[in-house]
């Protein structure tokens, strides 16, 4: 058969997404499937059972990454790969990550149903802990797999309750035996919702990002003096939450002032967190992103200076840690053009853009030709329960993925 006429089954894709959305489903219509939670395990189990139905060779590596491999005509040739993640943010959406996994599953099912033979093997992947919300940083398991992060450091990362990532991975039964070590990949595609407003604003169905912004994460720790709020005069307090408040506003201001970047404080822990105790310990996070890595670093330099001044003035000693840094990822031109061309061939409108959200594709881009396929996010909302994309767009993106996979998998 002419492979260019092959299309996915949109109804079946919708059913897989709806089935997955039940796992960790929240009353607000989203999902909560934190990395290494029971819900993560249930979603993984279902995913693996679906892979077995289409006779994929399933392996789980020591970071819990799940690979499903479909044989190629020439087994010695490097595989073509696609996937994303099944974990989610707390009270997150039902498309982020899972669309890329279910979209590729639908592609694999379509190949299976039609008895398609590809020259190269084709592999689907579910990357462990893409979100980095429970265990920082994000994309940690693709980072280890690509040789950019250390496995034991990753195992030792702790959540808010002091639980270790390695132990939690073992607890859910996904600390596999296979080394988390890159094998040769001919091309990697990641299919994802845009998570921003551009495609909707431009009325375009398919987005082809030229790459992903750099991501810099920092952790800030402040210490002060706890005391009874009533008898303690305002003068001379060492109130860590006041220091943090000034610093948080500085993060927002510096991003506005410098432009071409975004900077966010999204997480804060305040201790002892009682309305009638002056806080003596605060931890908060800083996330800085830009297409220009040097620009992001300049912002951090300015912030570091300002944080030190605030901490000094308020007598709240500060400790700053750089937790994670990933360079901006300019994707492979040929693969990005392939996404745009496939959209044209299938009659979908498309848009060349940039990804502000982080994806495992960032690390994959460091070891093999990589590109992504985006579809619109309703009202540009993501990492929230109301995250939404239309079923038609989900199907359109999966068809683009199918065509891109077929083209790459038949290259010699
Ligand atoms: C990943 O979800 C990110 O932080 O962009
Ligand atoms: Mn994602
Ligand atoms: Mn996400």
Short mmCIF file of C-alpha atoms and ligand atoms in Angstrom, two decimals:
data_model
loop_
_atom_site.label_atom_id
_atom_site.label_comp_id
_atom_site.label_asym_id
_atom_site.label_seq_id
_atom_site.Cartn_x
_atom_site.Cartn_y
_atom_site.Cartn_z
CA UNK A 1 0.00 0.00 0.00
CA UNK A 2 1.01 3.59 -0.55
CA UNK A 3 2.15 4.59 2.92
CA UNK A 4 1.35 8.25 2.29
CA UNK A 5 -2.37 7.33 2.35
CA UNK A 6 -2.16 5.73 5.76
CA UNK A 7 -4.13 7.49 8.55
CA UNK A 8 -4.57 6.89 12.28
CA UNK A 9 -7.88 5.97 13.89
CA UNK A 10 -8.98 9.21 15.59
CA UNK A 11 -11.76 7.52 17.58
CA UNK A 12 -9.40 4.97 19.04
CA UNK A 13 -6.91 7.72 19.94
CA UNK A 14 -9.68 9.57 21.75
CA UNK A 15 -10.67 6.37 23.62
CA UNK A 16 -7.06 5.79 24.77
CA UNK A 17 -6.78 9.38 25.99
CA UNK A 18 -10.13 9.14 27.79
CA UNK A 19 -9.14 5.84 29.41
CA UNK A 20 -5.85 7.35 30.61
CA UNK A 21 -7.64 10.49 31.87
CA UNK A 22 -9.56 8.28 34.33
CA UNK A 23 -6.29 7.38 36.06
CA UNK A 24 -5.75 10.16 38.58
CA UNK A 25 -8.77 12.04 37.20
CA UNK A 26 -9.60 15.14 39.26
CA UNK A 27 -13.05 16.63 39.96
CA UNK A 28 -12.10 19.69 37.87
CA UNK A 29 -11.62 17.54 34.74
CA UNK A 30 -7.83 17.27 34.88
CA UNK A 31 -5.48 14.56 36.10
CA UNK A 32 -3.03 14.21 38.95
CA UNK A 33 -0.45 11.55 38.16
CA UNK A 34 2.68 12.65 39.95
CA UNK A 35 5.90 10.82 39.11
CA UNK A 36 6.17 7.47 40.94
CA UNK A 37 2.72 7.77 42.50
CA UNK A 38 0.24 4.87 42.47
CA UNK A 39 -1.54 6.62 39.60
CA UNK A 40 1.71 6.78 37.62
CA UNK A 41 2.08 3.01 38.16
CA UNK A 42 -1.49 2.28 37.04
CA UNK A 43 -1.02 4.37 33.87
CA UNK A 44 2.29 2.65 33.13
CA UNK A 45 0.73 -0.81 33.62
CA UNK A 46 -2.06 0.02 31.19
CA UNK A 47 0.40 1.44 28.67
CA UNK A 48 2.56 -1.71 28.86
CA UNK A 49 -0.49 -3.96 28.43
CA UNK A 50 -1.45 -2.01 25.30
CA UNK A 51 2.08 -2.35 23.92
CA UNK A 52 1.97 -6.12 24.47
CA UNK A 53 -1.31 -6.37 22.54
CA UNK A 54 0.50 -5.18 19.43
CA UNK A 55 3.48 -7.47 20.09
CA UNK A 56 6.01 -4.76 20.91
CA UNK A 57 9.21 -5.82 22.58
CA UNK A 58 8.86 -3.98 25.92
CA UNK A 59 11.82 -3.02 28.11
CA UNK A 60 12.09 -0.90 31.25
CA UNK A 61 15.41 0.69 32.11
CA UNK A 62 16.88 1.53 35.53
CA UNK A 63 15.31 5.02 35.38
CA UNK A 64 11.90 3.50 34.68
CA UNK A 65 11.82 4.65 31.06
CA UNK A 66 9.55 2.28 29.12
CA UNK A 67 10.45 1.39 25.53
CA UNK A 68 8.25 -0.54 23.10
CA UNK A 69 10.08 -1.66 19.98
CA UNK A 70 8.62 -2.77 16.69
CA UNK A 71 10.93 -4.69 14.37
CA UNK A 72 12.22 -3.21 11.14
CA UNK A 73 13.25 -4.88 7.92
CA UNK A 74 16.87 -4.01 8.67
CA UNK A 75 17.25 -4.67 12.37
CA UNK A 76 20.82 -3.40 12.47
CA UNK A 77 19.77 0.14 11.48
CA UNK A 78 19.21 2.68 14.29
CA UNK A 79 15.57 3.01 15.29
CA UNK A 80 13.17 5.90 14.79
CA UNK A 81 11.66 6.91 18.12
CA UNK A 82 8.79 8.95 19.52
CA UNK A 83 7.01 9.37 22.84
CA UNK A 84 6.58 11.69 25.78
CA UNK A 85 5.46 11.19 29.40
CA UNK A 86 2.52 9.80 31.37
CA UNK A 87 3.27 11.71 34.59
CA UNK A 88 1.51 15.01 35.25
CA UNK A 89 1.61 18.17 37.31
CA UNK A 90 -0.42 18.37 40.54
CA UNK A 91 -3.98 19.07 39.35
CA UNK A 92 -2.61 19.08 35.80
CA UNK A 93 -4.26 18.57 32.44
CA UNK A 94 -5.27 15.41 30.57
CA UNK A 95 -3.24 16.15 27.41
CA UNK A 96 0.23 17.28 28.55
CA UNK A 97 2.61 14.39 27.89
CA UNK A 98 0.02 11.68 27.55
CA UNK A 99 -0.99 12.95 24.08
CA UNK A 100 2.55 12.22 22.83
CA UNK A 101 2.48 8.71 24.29
CA UNK A 102 -1.06 7.84 23.16
CA UNK A 103 -0.45 9.58 19.80
CA UNK A 104 2.58 7.38 19.16
CA UNK A 105 0.71 4.31 20.45
CA UNK A 106 -1.97 5.08 17.87
CA UNK A 107 0.74 5.29 15.20
CA UNK A 108 2.13 1.89 16.31
CA UNK A 109 -1.37 0.38 16.31
CA UNK A 110 -1.96 1.73 12.81
CA UNK A 111 1.30 0.19 11.59
CA UNK A 112 0.34 -3.09 13.28
CA UNK A 113 -3.24 -3.24 11.91
CA UNK A 114 -2.06 -2.56 8.37
CA UNK A 115 0.86 -4.97 8.54
CA UNK A 116 3.23 -2.18 7.60
CA UNK A 117 6.88 -3.09 7.23
CA UNK A 118 9.37 -0.27 7.79
CA UNK A 119 13.02 -0.41 6.90
CA UNK A 120 14.09 0.69 10.38
CA UNK A 121 12.75 -0.44 13.73
CA UNK A 122 10.27 1.96 15.34
CA UNK A 123 10.27 2.61 19.09
CA UNK A 124 7.76 4.23 21.42
CA UNK A 125 8.94 5.66 24.74
CA UNK A 126 7.41 6.83 28.00
CA UNK A 127 10.03 8.96 29.77
CA UNK A 128 9.99 8.84 33.59
CA UNK A 129 9.29 12.02 35.56
CA UNK A 130 9.21 14.61 32.82
CA UNK A 131 7.44 17.15 35.01
CA UNK A 132 9.97 17.50 37.81
CA UNK A 133 7.22 18.75 40.05
CA UNK A 134 7.47 16.09 42.75
CA UNK A 135 11.18 15.33 42.23
CA UNK A 136 13.16 18.17 40.63
CA UNK A 137 14.43 18.57 38.01
CA UNK A 138 12.19 17.95 35.02
CA UNK A 139 13.15 15.60 32.15
CA UNK A 140 15.46 13.84 34.59
CA UNK A 141 15.19 10.35 33.10
CA UNK A 142 15.74 11.37 29.49
CA UNK A 143 18.66 13.43 30.87
CA UNK A 144 20.20 10.33 32.47
CA UNK A 145 19.46 8.24 29.39
CA UNK A 146 21.16 10.81 27.15
CA UNK A 147 24.21 10.78 29.44
CA UNK A 148 23.71 14.37 30.60
CA UNK A 149 22.64 13.67 34.21
CA UNK A 150 23.96 11.18 36.75
CA UNK A 151 21.77 8.19 37.57
CA UNK A 152 22.62 8.01 41.28
CA UNK A 153 22.11 11.75 41.71
CA UNK A 154 18.69 11.27 40.10
CA UNK A 155 17.88 8.37 42.47
CA UNK A 156 18.82 10.54 45.46
CA UNK A 157 16.52 13.47 44.60
CA UNK A 158 13.88 13.87 47.32
CA UNK A 159 10.28 15.06 47.37
CA UNK A 160 8.78 17.42 49.98
CA UNK A 161 8.35 14.50 52.39
CA UNK A 162 11.96 13.38 52.07
CA UNK A 163 11.15 10.32 49.93
CA UNK A 164 13.88 9.39 47.46
CA UNK A 165 13.16 9.13 43.77
CA UNK A 166 15.03 5.81 43.43
CA UNK A 167 13.05 4.25 46.29
CA UNK A 168 9.73 5.45 44.92
CA UNK A 169 10.60 4.12 41.46
CA UNK A 170 11.33 0.71 43.01
CA UNK A 171 8.13 0.90 45.09
CA UNK A 172 5.97 1.17 41.97
CA UNK A 173 7.91 -1.68 40.33
CA UNK A 174 9.50 0.33 37.53
CA UNK A 175 13.17 0.36 38.53
CA UNK A 176 14.15 -1.81 35.59
CA UNK A 177 17.34 -3.75 34.93
CA UNK A 178 18.41 -2.38 31.57
CA UNK A 179 21.05 0.37 31.83
CA UNK A 180 19.60 3.86 31.28
CA UNK A 181 21.99 4.49 28.47
CA UNK A 182 21.33 5.88 25.01
CA UNK A 183 21.18 3.49 22.06
CA UNK A 184 21.55 4.85 18.52
CA UNK A 185 18.45 6.75 17.36
CA UNK A 186 18.03 7.80 13.73
CA UNK A 187 15.33 10.42 14.46
CA UNK A 188 13.26 11.43 17.49
CA UNK A 189 9.87 13.14 17.21
CA UNK A 190 7.81 14.31 20.17
CA UNK A 191 4.13 15.07 19.72
CA UNK A 192 2.68 17.49 22.29
CA UNK A 193 0.08 20.13 22.96
CA UNK A 194 1.48 23.62 22.48
CA UNK A 195 0.71 24.72 26.07
CA UNK A 196 0.63 28.34 24.89
CA UNK A 197 -1.66 30.67 22.92
CA UNK A 198 0.11 31.03 19.55
CA UNK A 199 -1.52 28.35 17.36
CA UNK A 200 -5.01 29.29 18.50
CA UNK A 201 -4.29 32.97 17.92
CA UNK A 202 -2.93 32.23 14.43
CA UNK A 203 -5.75 29.76 13.67
CA UNK A 204 -3.23 27.05 12.75
CA UNK A 205 -3.60 23.32 13.37
CA UNK A 206 0.00 22.13 13.42
CA UNK A 207 2.97 23.80 15.09
CA UNK A 208 6.55 22.99 14.14
CA UNK A 209 8.86 24.44 16.80
CA UNK A 210 12.34 25.44 15.69
CA UNK A 211 13.45 24.40 19.17
CA UNK A 212 13.02 24.80 22.93
CA UNK A 213 14.07 27.63 25.21
CA UNK A 214 16.86 27.06 27.73
CA UNK A 215 15.70 26.17 31.23
CA UNK A 216 17.52 27.32 34.36
CA UNK A 217 16.27 26.24 37.80
CA UNK A 218 17.46 27.60 41.14
CA UNK A 219 16.54 26.84 44.76
CA UNK A 220 16.71 29.59 47.36
CA UNK A 221 16.87 28.98 51.11
CA UNK A 222 16.45 31.77 53.69
CA UNK A 223 16.89 31.58 57.44
CA UNK A 224 15.67 34.09 60.03
CA UNK A 225 14.38 34.17 63.59
CA UNK A 226 11.01 32.72 64.58
CA UNK A 227 9.09 34.51 67.27
CA UNK A 228 5.66 35.28 68.70
CA UNK A 229 4.09 37.82 66.33
CA UNK A 230 2.26 39.82 69.04
CA UNK A 231 4.98 40.89 71.46
CA UNK A 232 7.79 41.16 68.88
CA UNK A 233 8.22 44.77 67.64
CA UNK A 234 8.35 45.40 63.90
CA UNK A 235 11.85 46.78 64.19
CA UNK A 236 14.64 44.23 64.17
CA UNK A 237 12.66 41.26 62.90
CA UNK A 238 14.41 38.69 60.68
CA UNK A 239 11.34 37.70 58.71
CA UNK A 240 12.24 35.30 55.91
CA UNK A 241 8.86 35.55 54.21
CA UNK A 242 9.28 39.33 53.83
CA UNK A 243 12.69 38.77 52.24
CA UNK A 244 11.20 36.16 49.92
CA UNK A 245 8.34 38.50 48.96
CA UNK A 246 10.81 41.17 47.83
CA UNK A 247 12.85 38.61 45.93
CA UNK A 248 9.84 37.13 44.16
CA UNK A 249 8.86 40.57 42.87
CA UNK A 250 12.45 41.14 41.75
CA UNK A 251 12.27 37.96 39.61
CA UNK A 252 9.16 39.27 37.89
CA UNK A 253 10.60 42.78 37.42
CA UNK A 254 13.95 41.64 35.99
CA UNK A 255 12.22 39.46 33.36
CA UNK A 256 10.10 42.45 32.32
CA UNK A 257 13.09 44.77 32.25
CA UNK A 258 15.40 42.52 30.23
CA UNK A 259 12.73 41.18 27.86
CA UNK A 260 13.10 38.08 25.60
CA UNK A 261 12.76 35.81 28.59
CA UNK A 262 10.32 34.51 31.17
CA UNK A 263 11.10 34.10 34.86
CA UNK A 264 8.84 32.59 37.50
CA UNK A 265 8.67 31.68 41.17
CA UNK A 266 6.18 28.82 41.25
CA UNK A 267 6.93 27.02 44.49
CA UNK A 268 7.44 28.22 48.02
CA UNK A 269 7.66 26.53 51.41
CA UNK A 270 7.27 28.69 54.46
CA UNK A 271 8.11 27.47 57.98
CA UNK A 272 6.64 26.97 60.43
CA UNK A 273 3.71 28.34 58.42
CA UNK A 274 1.62 29.52 61.33
CA UNK A 275 -0.26 32.81 61.30
CA UNK A 276 1.14 33.82 64.67
CA UNK A 277 4.79 32.92 64.25
CA UNK A 278 7.32 35.07 62.37
CA UNK A 279 8.62 32.74 59.61
CA UNK A 280 12.23 31.66 60.16
CA UNK A 281 12.71 29.45 57.10
CA UNK A 282 11.66 29.83 53.49
CA UNK A 283 12.50 27.81 50.44
CA UNK A 284 11.43 28.98 46.99
CA UNK A 285 12.26 28.15 43.39
CA UNK A 286 13.24 30.29 40.40
CA UNK A 287 12.68 29.21 36.79
CA UNK A 288 14.30 31.31 34.02
CA UNK A 289 13.86 30.58 30.30
CA UNK A 290 15.06 32.23 27.11
CA UNK A 291 16.19 31.32 23.59
CA UNK A 292 19.49 33.01 24.54
CA UNK A 293 21.31 31.06 27.29
CA UNK A 294 23.64 34.00 28.03
CA UNK A 295 20.67 36.33 28.47
CA UNK A 296 19.13 33.96 31.04
CA UNK A 297 22.44 33.85 32.89
CA UNK A 298 22.67 37.65 32.92
CA UNK A 299 19.23 37.79 34.53
CA UNK A 300 20.37 35.34 37.19
CA UNK A 301 23.52 37.42 37.87
CA UNK A 302 21.36 40.50 38.46
CA UNK A 303 19.00 38.55 40.68
CA UNK A 304 21.79 37.01 42.73
CA UNK A 305 23.15 40.47 43.52
CA UNK A 306 19.72 41.79 44.42
CA UNK A 307 18.88 38.73 46.55
CA UNK A 308 22.11 39.19 48.53
CA UNK A 309 21.31 42.86 49.19
CA UNK A 310 17.77 42.03 50.38
CA UNK A 311 18.99 39.17 52.58
CA UNK A 312 21.63 41.42 54.14
CA UNK A 313 19.24 44.30 54.79
CA UNK A 314 16.67 42.03 56.44
CA UNK A 315 19.28 39.91 58.24
CA UNK A 316 18.00 36.68 56.75
CA UNK A 317 21.04 34.69 55.55
CA UNK A 318 20.57 33.22 52.09
CA UNK A 319 21.76 30.08 50.33
CA UNK A 320 21.30 29.80 46.56
CA UNK A 321 21.65 26.58 44.59
CA UNK A 322 21.65 26.05 40.88
CA UNK A 323 19.54 22.89 40.60
CA UNK A 324 19.45 22.40 36.86
CA UNK A 325 20.41 23.94 33.56
CA UNK A 326 19.52 22.80 30.05
CA UNK A 327 20.75 24.75 27.05
CA UNK A 328 18.28 25.98 24.47
CA UNK A 329 17.63 23.24 21.92
CA UNK A 330 17.63 24.20 18.22
CA UNK A 331 15.98 21.25 16.47
CA UNK A 332 17.13 19.44 13.35
CA UNK A 333 16.18 21.53 10.28
CA UNK A 334 15.40 18.56 8.07
CA UNK A 335 13.00 17.03 10.60
CA UNK A 336 11.32 20.36 11.35
CA UNK A 337 10.78 20.87 7.62
CA UNK A 338 9.41 17.34 7.42
CA UNK A 339 6.74 18.27 9.98
CA UNK A 340 5.79 21.37 7.96
CA UNK A 341 5.80 19.46 4.65
CA UNK A 342 3.69 16.65 6.07
CA UNK A 343 1.15 19.21 7.29
CA UNK A 344 0.98 20.65 3.79
CA UNK A 345 0.60 17.21 2.20
CA UNK A 346 -2.26 16.32 4.54
CA UNK A 347 -3.95 19.70 4.08
CA UNK A 348 -3.46 21.06 7.59
CA UNK A 349 -2.42 24.66 8.23
CA UNK A 350 0.91 24.98 10.05
CA UNK A 351 3.08 27.44 11.88
CA UNK A 352 6.83 27.70 12.53
CA UNK A 353 7.36 28.72 16.14
CA UNK A 354 9.32 28.13 19.34
CA UNK A 355 8.58 25.97 22.39
CA UNK A 356 8.50 27.78 25.70
CA UNK A 357 7.69 24.57 27.57
CA UNK A 358 10.42 22.06 28.35
CA UNK A 359 10.25 18.57 26.86
CA UNK A 360 12.35 15.41 26.82
CA UNK A 361 13.07 16.44 23.24
CA UNK A 362 15.59 18.91 24.73
CA UNK A 363 17.85 16.09 25.88
CA UNK A 364 17.14 13.96 22.81
CA UNK A 365 18.20 16.90 20.66
CA UNK A 366 21.65 16.66 22.23
CA UNK A 367 22.17 13.11 20.96
CA UNK A 368 20.13 12.67 17.76
CA UNK A 369 18.14 14.57 15.10
CA UNK A 370 15.00 15.79 16.85
CA UNK A 371 11.78 17.68 16.10
CA UNK A 372 8.37 18.22 17.69
CA UNK A 373 4.77 18.42 16.52
CA UNK A 374 2.38 20.78 18.32
CA UNK A 375 -1.38 21.18 18.24
CA UNK A 376 -3.35 24.10 19.74
CA UNK A 377 -4.18 24.42 23.42
CA UNK A 378 -7.58 25.97 24.13
CA UNK A 379 -7.12 29.50 25.49
CA UNK A 380 -3.41 28.74 25.70
CA UNK A 381 -3.96 27.05 29.09
CA UNK A 382 -1.82 24.16 30.33
CA UNK A 383 -0.57 22.63 33.62
CA UNK A 384 -4.13 23.24 34.82
CA UNK A 385 -7.25 21.07 34.97
CA UNK A 386 -9.00 22.99 32.19
CA UNK A 387 -6.22 22.18 29.72
CA UNK A 388 -8.04 21.25 26.50
CA UNK A 389 -7.44 20.42 22.84
CA UNK A 390 -10.00 19.27 20.29
CA UNK A 391 -10.21 15.60 19.27
CA UNK A 392 -9.91 16.69 15.63
CA UNK A 393 -6.60 18.40 16.36
CA UNK A 394 -5.39 15.38 18.38
CA UNK A 395 -6.08 13.21 15.34
CA UNK A 396 -4.44 15.71 12.96
CA UNK A 397 -1.23 15.79 15.01
CA UNK A 398 -1.14 11.98 15.21
CA UNK A 399 -1.47 11.79 11.42
CA UNK A 400 1.49 14.14 11.05
CA UNK A 401 3.45 12.00 13.49
CA UNK A 402 2.52 8.87 11.49
CA UNK A 403 3.78 10.39 8.24
CA UNK A 404 6.99 11.69 9.84
CA UNK A 405 7.68 8.29 11.41
CA UNK A 406 7.05 6.49 8.12
CA UNK A 407 9.35 8.83 6.20
CA UNK A 408 12.19 8.58 8.73
CA UNK A 409 11.75 4.84 9.21
CA UNK A 410 12.13 4.14 5.49
CA UNK A 411 15.35 6.12 5.11
CA UNK A 412 18.41 4.03 4.48
C1 LIG B 1 7.69 21.13 31.68
O1 LIG B 1 6.53 20.76 31.89
C2 LIG B 1 8.08 22.51 31.79
O2 LIG B 1 8.38 22.93 32.92
O3 LIG B 1 8.05 23.23 30.78
MN1 LIG B 2 4.77 17.71 28.75
MN1 LIG B 3 4.22 19.58 31.68
#
